[in-house]
Every structure is written in C-alpha cells, then in structure tokens.
CSV table of C-alpha atoms in Angstrom, one decimal:
chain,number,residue,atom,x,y,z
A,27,UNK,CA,95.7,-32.3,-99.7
A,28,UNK,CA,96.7,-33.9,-102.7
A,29,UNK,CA,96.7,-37.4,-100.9
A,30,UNK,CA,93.1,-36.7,-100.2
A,31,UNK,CA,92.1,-36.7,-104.3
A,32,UNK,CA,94.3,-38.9,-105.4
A,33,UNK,CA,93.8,-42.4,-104.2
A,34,UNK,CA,97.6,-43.1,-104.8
A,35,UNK,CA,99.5,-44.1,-102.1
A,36,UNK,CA,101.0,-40.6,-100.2
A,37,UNK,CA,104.3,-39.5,-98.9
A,38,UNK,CA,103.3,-40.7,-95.5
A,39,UNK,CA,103.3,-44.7,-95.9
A,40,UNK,CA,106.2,-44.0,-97.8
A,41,UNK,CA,107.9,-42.3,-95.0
A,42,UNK,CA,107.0,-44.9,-92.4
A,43,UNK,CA,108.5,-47.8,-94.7
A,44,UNK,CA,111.6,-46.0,-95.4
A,45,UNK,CA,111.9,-45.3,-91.4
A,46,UNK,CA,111.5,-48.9,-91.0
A,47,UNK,CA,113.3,-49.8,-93.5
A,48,UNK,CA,116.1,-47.5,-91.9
A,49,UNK,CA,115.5,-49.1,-88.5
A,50,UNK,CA,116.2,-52.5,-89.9
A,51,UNK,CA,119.6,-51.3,-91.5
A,52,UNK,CA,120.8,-49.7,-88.3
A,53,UNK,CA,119.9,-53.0,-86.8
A,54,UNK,CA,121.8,-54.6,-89.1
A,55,UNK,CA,124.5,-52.2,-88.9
A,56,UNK,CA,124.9,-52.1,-85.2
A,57,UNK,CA,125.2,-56.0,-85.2
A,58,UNK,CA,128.1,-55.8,-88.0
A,59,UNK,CA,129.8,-53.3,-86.5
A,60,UNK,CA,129.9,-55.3,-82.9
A,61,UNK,CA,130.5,-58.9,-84.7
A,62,UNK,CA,133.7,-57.0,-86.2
A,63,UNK,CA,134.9,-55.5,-82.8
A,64,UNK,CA,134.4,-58.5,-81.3
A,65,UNK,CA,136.9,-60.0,-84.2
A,66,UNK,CA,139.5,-56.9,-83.6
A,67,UNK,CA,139.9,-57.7,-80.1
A,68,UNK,CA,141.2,-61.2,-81.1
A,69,UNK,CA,143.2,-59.9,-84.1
A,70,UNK,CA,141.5,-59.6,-87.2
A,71,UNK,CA,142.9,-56.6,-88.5
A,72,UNK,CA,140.5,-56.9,-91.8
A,73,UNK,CA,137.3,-56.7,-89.7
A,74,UNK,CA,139.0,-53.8,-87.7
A,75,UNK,CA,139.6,-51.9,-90.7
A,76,UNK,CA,136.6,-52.4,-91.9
A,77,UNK,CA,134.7,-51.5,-88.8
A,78,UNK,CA,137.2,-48.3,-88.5
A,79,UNK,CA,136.3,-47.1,-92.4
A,80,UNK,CA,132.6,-47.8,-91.6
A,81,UNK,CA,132.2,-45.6,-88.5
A,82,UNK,CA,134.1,-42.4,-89.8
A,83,UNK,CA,130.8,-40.8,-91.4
A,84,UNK,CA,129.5,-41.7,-87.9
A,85,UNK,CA,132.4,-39.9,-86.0
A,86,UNK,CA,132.3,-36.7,-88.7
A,87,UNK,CA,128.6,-36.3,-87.6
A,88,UNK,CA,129.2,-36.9,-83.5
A,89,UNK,CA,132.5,-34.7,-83.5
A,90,UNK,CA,130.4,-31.8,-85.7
A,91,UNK,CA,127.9,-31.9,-83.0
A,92,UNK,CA,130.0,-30.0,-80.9
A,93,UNK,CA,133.1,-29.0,-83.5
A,94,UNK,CA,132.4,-26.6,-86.4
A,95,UNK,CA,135.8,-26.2,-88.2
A,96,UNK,CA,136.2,-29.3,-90.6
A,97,UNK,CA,139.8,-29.4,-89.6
A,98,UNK,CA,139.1,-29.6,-85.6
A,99,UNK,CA,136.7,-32.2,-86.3
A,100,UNK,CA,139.0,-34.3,-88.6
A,101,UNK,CA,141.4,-34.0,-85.6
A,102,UNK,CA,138.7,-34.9,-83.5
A,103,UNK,CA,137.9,-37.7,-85.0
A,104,UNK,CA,141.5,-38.8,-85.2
A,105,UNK,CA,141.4,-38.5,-81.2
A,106,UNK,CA,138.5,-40.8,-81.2
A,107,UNK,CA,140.5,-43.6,-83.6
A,108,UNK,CA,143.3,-43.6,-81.1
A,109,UNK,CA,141.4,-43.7,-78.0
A,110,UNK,CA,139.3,-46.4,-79.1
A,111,UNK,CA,142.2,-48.5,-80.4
A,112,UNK,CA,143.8,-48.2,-77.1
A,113,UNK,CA,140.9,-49.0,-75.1
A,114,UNK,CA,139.4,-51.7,-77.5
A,115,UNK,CA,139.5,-54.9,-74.6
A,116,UNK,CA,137.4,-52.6,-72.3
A,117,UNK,CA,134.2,-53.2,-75.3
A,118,UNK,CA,131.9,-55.9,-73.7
A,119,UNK,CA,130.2,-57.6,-77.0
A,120,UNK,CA,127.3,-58.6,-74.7
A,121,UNK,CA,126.5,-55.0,-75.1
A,122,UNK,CA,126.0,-52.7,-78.3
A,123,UNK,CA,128.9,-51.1,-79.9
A,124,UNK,CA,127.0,-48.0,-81.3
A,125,UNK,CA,127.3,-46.3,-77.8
A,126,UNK,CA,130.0,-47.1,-76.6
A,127,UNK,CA,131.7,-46.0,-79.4
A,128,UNK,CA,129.3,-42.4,-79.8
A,129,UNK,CA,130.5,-41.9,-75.8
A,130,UNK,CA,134.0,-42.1,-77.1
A,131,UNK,CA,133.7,-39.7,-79.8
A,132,UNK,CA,131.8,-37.3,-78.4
A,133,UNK,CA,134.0,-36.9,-74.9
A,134,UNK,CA,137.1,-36.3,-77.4
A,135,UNK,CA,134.8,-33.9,-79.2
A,136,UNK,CA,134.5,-31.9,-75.9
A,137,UNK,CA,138.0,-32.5,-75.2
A,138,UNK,CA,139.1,-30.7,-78.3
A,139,UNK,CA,135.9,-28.1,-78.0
A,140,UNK,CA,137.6,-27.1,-74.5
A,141,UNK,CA,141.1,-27.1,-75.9
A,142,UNK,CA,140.4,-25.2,-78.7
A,143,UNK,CA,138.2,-22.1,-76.1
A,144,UNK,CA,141.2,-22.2,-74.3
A,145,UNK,CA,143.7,-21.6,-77.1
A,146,UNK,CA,141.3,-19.1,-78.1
A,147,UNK,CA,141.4,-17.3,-75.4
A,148,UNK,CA,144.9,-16.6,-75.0
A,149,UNK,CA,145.4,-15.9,-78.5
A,150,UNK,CA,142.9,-13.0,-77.6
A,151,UNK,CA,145.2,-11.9,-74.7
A,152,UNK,CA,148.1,-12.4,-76.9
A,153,UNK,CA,146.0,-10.2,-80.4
A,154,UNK,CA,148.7,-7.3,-80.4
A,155,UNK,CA,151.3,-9.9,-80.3
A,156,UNK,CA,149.8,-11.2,-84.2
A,157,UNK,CA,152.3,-9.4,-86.0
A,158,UNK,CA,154.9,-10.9,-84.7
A,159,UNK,CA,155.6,-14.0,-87.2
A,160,UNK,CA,157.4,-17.1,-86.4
A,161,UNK,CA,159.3,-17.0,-88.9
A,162,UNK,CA,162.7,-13.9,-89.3
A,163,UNK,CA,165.4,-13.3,-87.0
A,164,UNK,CA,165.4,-14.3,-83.3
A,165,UNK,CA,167.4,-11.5,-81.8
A,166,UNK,CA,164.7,-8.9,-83.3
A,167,UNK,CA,161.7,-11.2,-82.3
A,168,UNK,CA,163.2,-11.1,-79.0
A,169,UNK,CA,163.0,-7.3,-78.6
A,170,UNK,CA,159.5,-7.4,-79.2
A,171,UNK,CA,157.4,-6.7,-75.5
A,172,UNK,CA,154.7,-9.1,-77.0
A,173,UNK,CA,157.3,-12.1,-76.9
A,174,UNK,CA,158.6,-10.9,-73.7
A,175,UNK,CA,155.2,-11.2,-72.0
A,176,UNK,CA,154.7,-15.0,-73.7
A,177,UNK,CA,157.9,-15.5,-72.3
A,178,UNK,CA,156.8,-14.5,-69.3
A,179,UNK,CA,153.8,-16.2,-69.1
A,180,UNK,CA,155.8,-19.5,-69.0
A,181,UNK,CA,156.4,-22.3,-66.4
A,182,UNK,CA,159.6,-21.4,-64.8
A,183,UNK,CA,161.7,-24.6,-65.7
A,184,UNK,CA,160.8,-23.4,-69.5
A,185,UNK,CA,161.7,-19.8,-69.0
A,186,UNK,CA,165.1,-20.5,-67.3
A,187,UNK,CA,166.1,-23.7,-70.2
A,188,UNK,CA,165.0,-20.9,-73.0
A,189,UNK,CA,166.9,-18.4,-71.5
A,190,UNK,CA,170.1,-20.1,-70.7
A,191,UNK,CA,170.0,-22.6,-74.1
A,192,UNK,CA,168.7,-20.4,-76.4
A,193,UNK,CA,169.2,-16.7,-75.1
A,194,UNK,CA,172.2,-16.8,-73.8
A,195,UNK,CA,173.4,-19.5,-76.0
A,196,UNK,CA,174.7,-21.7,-73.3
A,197,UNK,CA,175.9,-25.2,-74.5
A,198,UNK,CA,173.6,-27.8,-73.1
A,199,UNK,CA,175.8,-28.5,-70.5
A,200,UNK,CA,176.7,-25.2,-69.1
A,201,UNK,CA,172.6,-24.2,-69.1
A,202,UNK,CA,172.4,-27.9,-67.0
A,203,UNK,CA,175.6,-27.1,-64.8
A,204,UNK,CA,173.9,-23.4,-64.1
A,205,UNK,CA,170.1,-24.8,-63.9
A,206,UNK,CA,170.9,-27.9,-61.9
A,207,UNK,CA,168.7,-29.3,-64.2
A,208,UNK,CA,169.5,-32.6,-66.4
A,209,UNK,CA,170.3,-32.1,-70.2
A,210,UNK,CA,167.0,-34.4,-70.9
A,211,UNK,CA,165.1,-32.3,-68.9
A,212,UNK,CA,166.6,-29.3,-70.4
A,213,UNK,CA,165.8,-30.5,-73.9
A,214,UNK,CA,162.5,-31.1,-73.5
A,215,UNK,CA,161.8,-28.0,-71.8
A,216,UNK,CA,163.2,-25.9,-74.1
A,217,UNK,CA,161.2,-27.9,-76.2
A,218,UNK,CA,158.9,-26.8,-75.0
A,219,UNK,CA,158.9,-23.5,-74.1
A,220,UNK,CA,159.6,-23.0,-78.1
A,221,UNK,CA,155.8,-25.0,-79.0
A,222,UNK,CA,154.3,-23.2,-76.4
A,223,UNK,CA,155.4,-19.6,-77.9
A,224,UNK,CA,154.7,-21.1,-81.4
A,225,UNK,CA,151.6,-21.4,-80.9
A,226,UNK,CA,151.1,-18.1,-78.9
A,227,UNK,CA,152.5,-16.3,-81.4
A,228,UNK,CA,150.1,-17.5,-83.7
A,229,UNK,CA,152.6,-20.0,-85.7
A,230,UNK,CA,152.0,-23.3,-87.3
A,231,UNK,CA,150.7,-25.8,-84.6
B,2,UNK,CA,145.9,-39.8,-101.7
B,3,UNK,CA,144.3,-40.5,-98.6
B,4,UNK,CA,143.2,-38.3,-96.4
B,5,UNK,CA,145.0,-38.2,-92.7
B,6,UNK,CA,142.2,-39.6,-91.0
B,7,UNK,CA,142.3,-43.3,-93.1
B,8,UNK,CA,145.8,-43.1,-93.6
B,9,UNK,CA,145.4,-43.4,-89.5
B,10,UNK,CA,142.7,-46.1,-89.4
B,11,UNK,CA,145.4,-48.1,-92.5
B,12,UNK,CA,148.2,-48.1,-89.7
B,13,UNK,CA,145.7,-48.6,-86.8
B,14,UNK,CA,144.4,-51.8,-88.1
B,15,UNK,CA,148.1,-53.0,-89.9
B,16,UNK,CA,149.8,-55.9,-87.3
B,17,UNK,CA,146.9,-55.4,-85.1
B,18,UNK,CA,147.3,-57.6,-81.9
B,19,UNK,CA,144.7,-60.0,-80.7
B,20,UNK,CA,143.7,-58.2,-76.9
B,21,UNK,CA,142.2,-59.7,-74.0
B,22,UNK,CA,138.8,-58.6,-72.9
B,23,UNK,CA,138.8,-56.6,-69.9
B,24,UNK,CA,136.9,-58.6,-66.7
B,25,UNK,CA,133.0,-57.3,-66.2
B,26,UNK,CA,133.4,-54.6,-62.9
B,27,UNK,CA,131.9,-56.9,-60.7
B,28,UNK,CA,134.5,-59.4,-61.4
B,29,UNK,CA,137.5,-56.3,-61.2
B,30,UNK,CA,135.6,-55.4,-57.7
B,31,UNK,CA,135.4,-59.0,-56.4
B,32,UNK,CA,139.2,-59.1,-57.1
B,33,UNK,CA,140.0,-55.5,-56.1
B,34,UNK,CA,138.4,-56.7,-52.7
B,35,UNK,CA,140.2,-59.3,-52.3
B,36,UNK,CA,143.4,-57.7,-52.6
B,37,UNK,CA,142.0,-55.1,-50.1
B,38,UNK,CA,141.0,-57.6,-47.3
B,39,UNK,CA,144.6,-59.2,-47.8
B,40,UNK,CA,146.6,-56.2,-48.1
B,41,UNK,CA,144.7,-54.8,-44.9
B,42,UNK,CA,145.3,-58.7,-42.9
B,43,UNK,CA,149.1,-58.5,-44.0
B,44,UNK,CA,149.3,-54.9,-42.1
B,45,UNK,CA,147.5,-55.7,-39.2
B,46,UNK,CA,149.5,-59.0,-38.5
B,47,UNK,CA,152.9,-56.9,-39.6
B,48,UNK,CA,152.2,-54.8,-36.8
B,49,UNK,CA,152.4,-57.8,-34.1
B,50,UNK,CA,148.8,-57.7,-32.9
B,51,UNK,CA,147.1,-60.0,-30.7
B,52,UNK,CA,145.9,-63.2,-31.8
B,53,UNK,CA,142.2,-62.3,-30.4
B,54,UNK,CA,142.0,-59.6,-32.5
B,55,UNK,CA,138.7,-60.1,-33.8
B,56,UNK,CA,136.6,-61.1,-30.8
B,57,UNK,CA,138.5,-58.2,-29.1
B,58,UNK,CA,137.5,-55.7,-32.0
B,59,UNK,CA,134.0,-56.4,-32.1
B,60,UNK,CA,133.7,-55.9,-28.6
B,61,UNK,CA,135.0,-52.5,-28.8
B,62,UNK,CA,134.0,-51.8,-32.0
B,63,UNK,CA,130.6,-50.4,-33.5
B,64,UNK,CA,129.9,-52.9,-36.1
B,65,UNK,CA,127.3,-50.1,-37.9
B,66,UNK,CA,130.3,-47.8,-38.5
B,67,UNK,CA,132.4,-50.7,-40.2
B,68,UNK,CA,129.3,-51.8,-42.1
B,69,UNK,CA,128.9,-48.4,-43.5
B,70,UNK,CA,133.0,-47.9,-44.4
B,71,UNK,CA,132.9,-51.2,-46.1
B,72,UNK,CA,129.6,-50.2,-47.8
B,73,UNK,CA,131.8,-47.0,-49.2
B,74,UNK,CA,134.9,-48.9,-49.7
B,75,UNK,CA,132.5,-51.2,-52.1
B,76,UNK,CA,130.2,-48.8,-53.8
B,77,UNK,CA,133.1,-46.8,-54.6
B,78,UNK,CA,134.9,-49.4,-55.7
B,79,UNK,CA,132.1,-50.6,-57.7
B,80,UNK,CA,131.4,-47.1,-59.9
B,81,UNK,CA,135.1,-46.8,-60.2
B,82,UNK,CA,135.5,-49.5,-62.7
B,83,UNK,CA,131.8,-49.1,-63.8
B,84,UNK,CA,133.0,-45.3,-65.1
B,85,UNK,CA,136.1,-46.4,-66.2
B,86,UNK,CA,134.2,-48.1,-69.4
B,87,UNK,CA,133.4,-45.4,-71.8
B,88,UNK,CA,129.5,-46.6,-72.5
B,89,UNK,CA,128.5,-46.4,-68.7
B,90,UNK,CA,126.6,-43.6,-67.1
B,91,UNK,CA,127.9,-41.1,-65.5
B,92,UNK,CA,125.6,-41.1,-62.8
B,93,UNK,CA,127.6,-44.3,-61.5
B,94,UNK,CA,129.6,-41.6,-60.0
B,95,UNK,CA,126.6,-41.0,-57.3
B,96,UNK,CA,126.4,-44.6,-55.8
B,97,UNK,CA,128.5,-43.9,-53.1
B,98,UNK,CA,127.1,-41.2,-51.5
B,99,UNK,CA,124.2,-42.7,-49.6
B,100,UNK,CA,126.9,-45.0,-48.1
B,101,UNK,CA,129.2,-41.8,-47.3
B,102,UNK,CA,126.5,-39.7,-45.7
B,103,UNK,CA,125.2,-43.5,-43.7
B,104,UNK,CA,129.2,-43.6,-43.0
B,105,UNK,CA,129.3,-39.8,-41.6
B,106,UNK,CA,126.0,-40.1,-40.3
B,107,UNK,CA,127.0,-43.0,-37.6
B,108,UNK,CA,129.5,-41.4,-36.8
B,109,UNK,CA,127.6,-38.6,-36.2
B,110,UNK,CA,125.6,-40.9,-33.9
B,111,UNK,CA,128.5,-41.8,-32.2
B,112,UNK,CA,129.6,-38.2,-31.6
B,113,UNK,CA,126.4,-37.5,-30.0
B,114,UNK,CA,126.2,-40.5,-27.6
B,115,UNK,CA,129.6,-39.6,-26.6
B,116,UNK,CA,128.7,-36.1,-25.7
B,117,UNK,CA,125.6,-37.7,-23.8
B,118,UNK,CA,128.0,-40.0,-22.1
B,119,UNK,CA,131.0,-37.3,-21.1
B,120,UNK,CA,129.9,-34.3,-22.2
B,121,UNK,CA,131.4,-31.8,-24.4
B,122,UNK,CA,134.9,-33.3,-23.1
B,123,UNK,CA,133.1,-36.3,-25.4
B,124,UNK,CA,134.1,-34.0,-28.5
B,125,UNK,CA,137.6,-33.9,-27.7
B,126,UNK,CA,139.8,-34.0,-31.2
B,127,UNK,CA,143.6,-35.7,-29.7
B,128,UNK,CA,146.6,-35.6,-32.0
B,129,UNK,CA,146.3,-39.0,-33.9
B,130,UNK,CA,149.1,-39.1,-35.9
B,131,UNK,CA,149.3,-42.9,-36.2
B,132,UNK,CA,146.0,-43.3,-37.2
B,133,UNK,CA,146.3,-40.6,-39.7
B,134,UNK,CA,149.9,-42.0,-40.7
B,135,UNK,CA,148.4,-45.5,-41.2
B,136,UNK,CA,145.1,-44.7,-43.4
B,137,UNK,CA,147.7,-42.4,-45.7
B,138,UNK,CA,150.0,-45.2,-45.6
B,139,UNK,CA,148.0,-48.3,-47.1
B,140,UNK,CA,145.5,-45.9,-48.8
B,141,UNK,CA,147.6,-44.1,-51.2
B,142,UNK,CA,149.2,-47.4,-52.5
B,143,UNK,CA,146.0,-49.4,-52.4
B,144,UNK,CA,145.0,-46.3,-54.8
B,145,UNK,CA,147.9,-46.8,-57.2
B,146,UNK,CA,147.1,-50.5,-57.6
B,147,UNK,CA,143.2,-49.4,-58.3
B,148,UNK,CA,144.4,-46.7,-60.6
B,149,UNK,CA,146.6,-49.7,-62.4
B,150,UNK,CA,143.6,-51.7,-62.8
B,151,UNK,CA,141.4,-48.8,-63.9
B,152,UNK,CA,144.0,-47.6,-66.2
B,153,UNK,CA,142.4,-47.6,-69.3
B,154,UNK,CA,139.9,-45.0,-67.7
B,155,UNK,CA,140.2,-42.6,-70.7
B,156,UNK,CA,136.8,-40.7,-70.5
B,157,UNK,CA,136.2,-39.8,-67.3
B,158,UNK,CA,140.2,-40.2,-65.2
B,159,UNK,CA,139.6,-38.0,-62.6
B,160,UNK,CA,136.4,-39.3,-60.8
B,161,UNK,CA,137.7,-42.6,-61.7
B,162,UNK,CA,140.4,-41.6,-60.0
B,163,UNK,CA,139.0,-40.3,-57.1
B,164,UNK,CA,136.2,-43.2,-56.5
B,165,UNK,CA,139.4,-45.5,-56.9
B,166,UNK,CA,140.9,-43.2,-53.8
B,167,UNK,CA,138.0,-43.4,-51.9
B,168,UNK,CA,137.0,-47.1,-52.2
B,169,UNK,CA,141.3,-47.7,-51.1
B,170,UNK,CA,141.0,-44.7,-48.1
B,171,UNK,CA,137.7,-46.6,-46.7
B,172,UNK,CA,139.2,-50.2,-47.3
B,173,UNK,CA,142.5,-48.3,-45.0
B,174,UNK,CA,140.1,-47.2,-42.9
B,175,UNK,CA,138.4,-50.4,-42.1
B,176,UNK,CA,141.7,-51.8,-40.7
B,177,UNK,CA,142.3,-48.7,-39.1
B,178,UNK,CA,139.0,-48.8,-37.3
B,179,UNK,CA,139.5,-52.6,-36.0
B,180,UNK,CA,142.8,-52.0,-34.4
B,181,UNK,CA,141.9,-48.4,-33.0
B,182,UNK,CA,142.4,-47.7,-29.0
B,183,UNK,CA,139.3,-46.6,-27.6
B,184,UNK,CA,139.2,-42.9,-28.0
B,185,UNK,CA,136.3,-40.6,-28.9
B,186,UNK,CA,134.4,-41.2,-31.8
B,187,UNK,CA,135.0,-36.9,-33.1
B,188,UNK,CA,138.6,-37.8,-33.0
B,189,UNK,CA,138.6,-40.9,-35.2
B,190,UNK,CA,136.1,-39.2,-37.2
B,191,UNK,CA,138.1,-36.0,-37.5
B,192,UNK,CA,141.0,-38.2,-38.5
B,193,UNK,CA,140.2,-40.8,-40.3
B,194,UNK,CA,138.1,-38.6,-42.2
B,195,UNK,CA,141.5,-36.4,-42.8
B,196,UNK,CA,143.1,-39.3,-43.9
B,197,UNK,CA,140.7,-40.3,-46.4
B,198,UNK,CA,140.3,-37.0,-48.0
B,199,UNK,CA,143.9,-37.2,-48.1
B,200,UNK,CA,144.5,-40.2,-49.5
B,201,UNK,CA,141.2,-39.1,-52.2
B,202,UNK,CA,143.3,-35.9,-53.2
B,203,UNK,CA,146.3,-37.5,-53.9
B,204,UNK,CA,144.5,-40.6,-55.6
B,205,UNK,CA,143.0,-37.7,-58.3
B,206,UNK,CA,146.2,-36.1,-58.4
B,207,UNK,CA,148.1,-39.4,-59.2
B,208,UNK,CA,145.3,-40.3,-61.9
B,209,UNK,CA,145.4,-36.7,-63.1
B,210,UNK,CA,148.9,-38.1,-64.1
B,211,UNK,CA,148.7,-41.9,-64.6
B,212,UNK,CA,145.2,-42.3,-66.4
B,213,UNK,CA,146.2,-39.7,-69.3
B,214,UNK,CA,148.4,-42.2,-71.3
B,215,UNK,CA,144.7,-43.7,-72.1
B,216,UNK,CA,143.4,-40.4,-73.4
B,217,UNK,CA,145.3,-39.3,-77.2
B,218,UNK,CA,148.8,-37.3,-77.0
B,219,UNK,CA,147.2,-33.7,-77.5
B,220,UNK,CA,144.3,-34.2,-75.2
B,221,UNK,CA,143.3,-31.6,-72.4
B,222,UNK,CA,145.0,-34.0,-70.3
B,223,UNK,CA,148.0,-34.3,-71.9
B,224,UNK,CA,151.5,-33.0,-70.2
B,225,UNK,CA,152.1,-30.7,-73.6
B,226,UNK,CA,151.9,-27.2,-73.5
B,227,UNK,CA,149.6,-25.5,-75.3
C-alpha cells in the first residue's frame, strides 16, 4: 500500500480526524439547534427562523429516505414545517432536538409515501380514464363512462350535491330543499366531489 | 425568488408567539388521575350511595381485581401521553398489556373459583345493562377530556387514542367495580369487558377525528378527498 512506503501520514488518520472533527460539529450543531427551539417556544422568531433554515438540508435527506420524487419530498418537508410548528411546546429541552425533530419528519415522510401508493393506485384503476382532460366542455366530459365510474366511485353526499348543483343545475337552494341537506354542507361537498374527480382524472392537484 | 419551502419557514417564524411547554407525562398522568378519581367520586355520590361505601366495597370486593384495573387505567394512561410526544418510542404502546392480561387473568381466577363454588351455573352471563350503561357513560367522556389533553398527538393519534380510551374505560370501570351488586365474576367480566372495548372503539374513532387537526391539512388523516 502506498501508506506502507511512504512514511507520510495516510488517508486513514485523516479520516479518523475528519470523523471527529464531524462528531464535534454535530455536537455543536445539535446543542444550537435545541438552544434555538428552546428560544422559539418563548417567541424569538429570529432563532426560529434560523433553526427552521438550518434543518431543511436535514429534512430533504430524512423525507428522501422514503420519498424519491423531489417534488413529494419538498411537500414532505413542508408537512414536517407545519407539524412541528404546531406541536413546538410538546419539545422537552432537557432532551435532544435532533430526534425529535428526525421522528417528525420521517412519520410525515410515510404519511405522504402512503398517500402517494394510494393515489397511485387508483389512478391505475382509473388508466383508461387518462384521456379524459380536465379541461373542455362538461356536458361531453360527462358522457364519458370513465367519469361516470369516478362519479360513481364517490361518497354519496358528494354524488347527490354534484348531481343536483352541478348536473342538473339546481340553484343552491333547490339542490338543499331536494337533498335535505344545508347549502354549507352542499358547498363543500360539491367541493368536493369536483377535487376528488380532479385528481382522478389525472388533473392539476 | 424563494422557493415554497422557505417562503413557508419566512411566514412560519413571522409574529411567532411565545408557547408554553407542555407538562412532562408523568405530570399530565398525575393530573389526568386526579381528574379520574374525582370524576369517578362525583358519580358514585350522584347516584345516592351509602355513606359506608368503602368498608362495604372492600368487603365484597376482590381488591386483586381493582389493583389490576387501576394498574391498566395507569399504564395506559401513562404510554398515552408518553406516545403522544413525537421523540418517544413506540414500544410505550406495550406497557399496558402485562397489566391487561394480570386484569383478565384475575378475573379469570375469579371465574374459576366461582365455578368451583356453584358450578357451571357459576358462569352465568345476566343482562347488565346498568353496568354496561355506566362504564360507557363516564368512559367515553373521560376519553374526550384525555383526547383534549393529548391533543397535540400528531404522529401516532390512533393508539394515542386508544391507550387514552382504555386508561378512561378502566378508571369507569374501577367505580363500576366498587359499587357492583354481588353477581358472578363471568358476568362483570363479560360486561365490563364490553364496556371497555366499547368505550376503546369509540375513543379511536373520536381521535381518528379530533387528533388530526395536529397532523398538516393534506395528511392521510385529513377529512379531504383524495
């Protein structure tokens, strides 16, 4: 080996000083990142921003553990930001910030993982329905057996509000004097039933 | 231009309120007890019972069988708000089961000596509606105040949810147990065990529903479609 002729020092005491070297930053870094979480739970928004900007690299690598698309992990990440911000008085400074905030990220990692299988998987049931574009005009859309079968595939209370407010193009209180159901509830489940068949449809998100 | 993701950590951090630190889980299980053992008292005396209640419970009852539901109303209790903390393990979740099978297992006991005693009329199962009616009663709104204090649960709702159920049905069934007529011990296992599974399955429904405003909008757990 080339250490072995020449008496310089080799890659391996290098390694083992960088790896220390890299210890004593994490150690640093953990210590940081918990003295500024402790200051965001009394307010400072400075060391919370700070804190926030420091851990994204952090998140990006725990949320591409599990995520590969860069745009499911960016939204992954995003999940993370707004869990942790609502759950920031449940982080015990007695204890290290590094995992409690890794545990975060990596559950909403999975969330999204699962979320993403599962929207996968009915956009497979739903291939022969790719054609059909979001965009053009409703009444011919509607003809299509593809959309009929989405529609179909709907919670009731969303079938009956698209049906009366938007198929039969009942006012919204007709479709609530005919469903029994309120105009708020009507409104949001035609709501819906119309993000629901976006996305089925293979539309914008 | 910023990308989403800081443009979300710039608003995050702008006007960001001071918070107070959530209480350590022994403290939230000292106080959850507390609650428990007052909430159970206030029934109890609501329902006009004798003054000599105690003396005349321990005399009746097996103090084994109250030990072992107040071991599962704690240990629940306790890995409720331990999981409810996103940096705890997950194995928290198994503390109470030693004090559920020692819980099922004097009662088992009981179930036997009873046979020994009467026979197989010993494994009798009456209609006991009012015990049934009064573990369902105080359990499911014990859970809702556990799921209030456990509310920012946001990694792991359900078994929070359902450890919160099972530490309320077990406190429930503690009162239940000290004011119970004398009856066989399969029939107040049959139903009090009904009424805490009951009051477990609509504790993890309910947090199915009330612990997802700690998880983000378009989580799994979210009410959106899609």
């Amino acid at each position: 080996m080339s250490s072995a002729t020449f008496p310089l020092p080799g890659p391996l005491p290098g390694l083992a000083l960088r790896r220390v070297t890299d210890e004593a930053d994490r150690t640093a870094r953990d210590e940081r990142w918990a003295g500024w979480m402790q200051a965001a739970q009394q307010g400072d928004s400075r060391a919370y921003e700070q804190l926030l900007r420091e851990c994204l690299p952090l998140l990006r690598a725990i949320c591409r553990q599990r995520l590969r698309e860069p745009a499911e992990v960016e939204e992954a990440v995003q999940d993370t930001l707004l869990t942790l911000h609502r759950v920031r008085h449940t982080y015990d400074p007695s204890r290290p910030f590094r995992p409690w905030l890794a545990a975060i990220a990596d559950r909403r990692a999975l969330d999204r993982l699962r979320s993403l299988a599962r929207r996968r998987g009915r956009e497979a049931d739903l291939e022969a329905a790719e054609h059909v574009g979001v965009a053009g005009d409703a009444e011919a859309r509607l003809l299509s057996a593809d959309l009929r079968e989405a529609v179909r595939e709907l919670p009731a209370s969303q079938r009956t509000a698209l049906q009366l407010t938007k198929i039969e193009a009942m006012s919204l209180a007709e479709a609530s004097e005919r469903s029994r159901m309120s105009i708020g509830a009507l409104k949001v489940a035609t709501h819906r039933a119309v993000q629901s068949l976006r996305r089925k449809l293979g539309g914008e998100r | 231009m910023k990308c989403p993701t800081e443009e979300l950590v710039s608003r995050l951090a702008c006007g960001l309120r001071p918070v107070r630190r959530l209480p350590s889980p022994l403290v939230l299980l000292v106080l959850w007890t507390v609650f428990c053992v007052a909430v159970v008292v206030l029934a109890l005396s609501a329902l006009g019972l004798r003054q000599h209640l105690l003396r005349d419970a321990m005399d009746r009852v097996d103090p084994l069988s109250v030990v072992a539901a107040a071991a599962v109303a704690l240990l629940s209790g306790l890995a409720a708000f331990q999981l409810a903390l996103p940096d705890r393990d997950r194995r928290w979740a198994l503390l109470p089961v030693a004090a559920v099978a020692g819980w099922l297992a004097v009662m088992g006991w009981g179930c036997a000596g009873d046979v020994a005693r009467l026979g197989w009329a010993g494994m009798s199962l009456g209609v006991d509606l009012g015990c049934l009616g009064f573990i369902v009663g105080l359990g499911v709104p014990l859970t809702l105040v556990i799921l209030w204090a456990t509310r920012h649960a946001a990694l792991r709702p359900l078994s929070v949810a359902a450890l919160g159920g099972l530490s309320a049905a077990a406190f429930a069934n503690i009162g239940m147990t000290l004011i119970h007529e004398e009856s066989a011990t399969a029939q107040v296992l049959f139903w009090h065990g009904l009424g805490m599974t009951l009051v477990v399955g609509v504790g993890t429904l309910l947090g199915r529903r009330l612990l997802q405003g700690a998880a983000p909008a378009d989580g799994p757990l979210s009410s959106r479609p899609g």
